[in-house]
Amino acid sequence: MSFKSEINRRRTFGIISHPDAGKTTLTEKLLLFGGAIQEAGAVKSNKIKKGATSDFMEIERQRGISVATSVLAFEYDGIKINILDTPGHKDFAEDTFRTLTAVDSVIVVIDVAKGVEQQTEKLVEVCRMRNIPMIVFINKMDREGKDAFDLLDEIEQKLGLNVVPLSFPIGMGYDFKGIYNLWEQNINLFSGSSRKNIEETIEISDLKSEKLDTLLGTKAAKTLREEIELVEGIYPKFNREAYLKSEQQPVFFGSALNNFGVRELLDCFVEIAPKPRPKRSEERLVNPDEKEFTGFVFKIHANMDPNHRDRLAFVKIVSGEFKRNTPYLHVRNDKKMKFSSPNAFFAEKKEIVDISYPGDIVGLHDTGNFKIGDTLTEGETINYKGVPSFSPEHFRYINNADPMKSKQLNKGIDQLMDEGVAQLFTLELNGRKVIGTVGALQYEVIQYRLEHEYGAKCTYENLNVHKACWVEAKDSKSEEFLEFLRVKQRFLAKDKQDQLVFLADSPFSLQMTQQKYPNIKFHFTSEFEDAY
Ligand code: G4P
């Protein structure tokens, strides 16, 4: 197969949802369709169990298992599908944000009864900011839930999406009869007494047909006709270009658990979802079909097992072919590196591969050379953008509890931050170190790992910070900026990239500061562009 055909047949995406909406179940059903797994339940181990928050070792153990399911690859209809796992647990939201830099599209799963939930809002916002094409799957139609039109409204309002239903439910919960597929113009009936995994597809190109009354009963058929008329009146026609530009989001209804509506979703997905997309680097836009290999690290997974202390760096291939045992340039270190055993991921296993293509993910064994966001190339100096840090939610001073081990502590902190476990800020005023995290759980993880992997001990001290804002000055020599530096010195810090950060202690003080210094921009992410 030619290089171009290899690229064209790849679809790399992530499934995002609020925990419990059905992401794992849907993933599993997609894998079953692809023949990648033989039985349901195979991916379950990936999930961080409810109530596990107090036991981070258990979470880490499960995260360990999840290395194998970090990327789930399978073939469907000649298409190579790579599903990138996005942890649903909110304490690992940062991992999910980073994974979203490596996907070409996403499927958003929403629970029909719960509607749009908090975690979905956050994740969709990130996708919107990056113009990532999204398909929405409304799950659990076998249960009582919200009215379909109300839910579509809610999605538009809360998530800021422009939805286009490509399927529509016939009834719901106890009365759920099936789905009218606007995309394929057919009806899927949910039948059988057990109502499990039984599916019948009936072509129905004309909704006026009497066949519909026979199938659904007169009342349900009438309701469906009215609803579809309404759908066609309210929502625009599906336009693939608009979807690819993230201006329009197709919606499917179904029940992942009952395997209902999943094939329709998958069939439409392989037809409309984008192949690997060009990616911006600081220097230029890189196209997937360029001959020379380039890629970037979006995730690093450390092994918690003390006998196998290696890390696995996940690299998304942006352009060219990645080949085993070939020297590539690690741009940040300006060093050539060869990889003798790059891993490719399949449904339940990883294997050493000789060659990978744009859209694919390879796992590289790492002894501490990589950090999140690093770029690999065949020689060109390219730095991929777009693996930003987000403002953490929690902030604490970190103190050295064993003065004899300060070297170990610093090394440990340094490496854990490179892995993206948390963020480090160094206060301008006194050089004290502050650790910022998305979830409180990470503090335990850091403390444990510093002790067990680096032989260092630490303690924490609370610090009242509302948000970390990356500071951008229109003119860094202006009187206004110099005054800001002077007056706010107590609240200023540098992140690990030496970027200036303002640690606002309350929403009010942030607002006041913004008003007082109108020519200074305060960003909630570490990467920003064209603000001026
Ligand atoms: P997540 O990865 O998004 O967190 O969700 P997951 O797939 O684990 O699903 C959460 C719960 O919702 C599971 O039940 C799952 O069986 C159920 N579920 C998923 N899809 C459907 C659906 O279409 N209909 C119905 N009725 N339920 C669905 P659980 O009891 O928490 O777990 P389990 O014991 O069944 O594994």
Short mmCIF file of C-alpha atoms and ligand atoms in Angstrom, two decimals, residues 17-26 44 47 50 139-143 254-258, ligand 1:
data_model
loop_
_atom_site.label_atom_id
_atom_site.label_comp_id
_atom_site.label_asym_id
_atom_site.label_seq_id
_atom_site.Cartn_x
_atom_site.Cartn_y
_atom_site.Cartn_z
CA SER A 17 -17.46 12.02 28.46
CA HIS A 18 -18.32 12.64 32.04
CA PRO A 19 -17.55 9.48 34.06
CA ASP A 20 -20.30 6.87 33.79
CA ALA A 21 -21.87 8.19 30.59
CA GLY A 22 -20.73 5.03 28.83
CA LYS A 23 -17.32 5.74 27.31
CA THR A 24 -15.85 2.36 28.25
CA THR A 25 -18.91 0.48 27.08
CA LEU A 26 -18.94 2.29 23.75
CA LYS A 44 -13.19 -2.70 31.77
CA LYS A 47 -11.51 2.13 34.23
CA LYS A 50 -15.73 4.60 41.59
CA ASN A 139 -26.30 7.02 25.16
CA LYS A 140 -28.59 4.90 27.34
CA MET A 141 -31.71 5.35 25.21
CA ASP A 142 -33.04 2.17 26.78
CA ARG A 143 -33.53 4.20 29.95
CA GLY A 254 -28.25 4.77 20.89
CA SER A 255 -27.50 2.42 23.69
CA ALA A 256 -23.93 1.23 23.92
CA LEU A 257 -24.77 -1.45 26.45
CA ASN A 258 -27.33 -2.98 24.12
P1 G4P B 1 -17.61 5.47 31.56
O1 G4P B 1 -16.53 4.67 30.91
O2 G4P B 1 -18.08 6.61 30.73
O3 G4P B 1 -17.34 5.86 32.95
O4 G4P B 1 -18.92 4.54 31.65
P2 G4P B 1 -19.11 2.98 31.49
O5 G4P B 1 -19.01 2.56 30.07
O6 G4P B 1 -18.30 2.22 32.46
O7 G4P B 1 -20.66 2.89 31.89
C1 G4P B 1 -21.14 3.32 33.15
C2 G4P B 1 -22.34 2.50 33.52
O8 G4P B 1 -23.39 2.72 32.59
C3 G4P B 1 -22.09 1.00 33.52
O9 G4P B 1 -22.88 0.42 34.53
C4 G4P B 1 -22.60 0.59 32.16
O10 G4P B 1 -22.97 -0.78 32.11
C5 G4P B 1 -23.79 1.49 32.02
N1 G4P B 1 -24.17 1.72 30.61
C6 G4P B 1 -23.37 2.04 29.56
N2 G4P B 1 -24.10 2.15 28.44
C7 G4P B 1 -25.39 1.92 28.77
C8 G4P B 1 -26.61 1.91 28.03
O11 G4P B 1 -26.67 2.11 26.82
N3 G4P B 1 -27.75 1.65 28.75
C9 G4P B 1 -27.73 1.40 30.08
N4 G4P B 1 -28.90 1.15 30.67
N5 G4P B 1 -26.60 1.40 30.80
C10 G4P B 1 -25.44 1.66 30.16
P3 G4P B 1 -22.32 0.05 35.94
O12 G4P B 1 -23.40 -0.62 36.66
O13 G4P B 1 -21.70 1.26 36.58
O14 G4P B 1 -21.13 -0.87 35.61
P4 G4P B 1 -21.14 -2.39 35.22
O15 G4P B 1 -21.23 -3.08 36.53
O16 G4P B 1 -22.32 -2.62 34.34
O17 G4P B 1 -19.86 -2.58 34.54
#
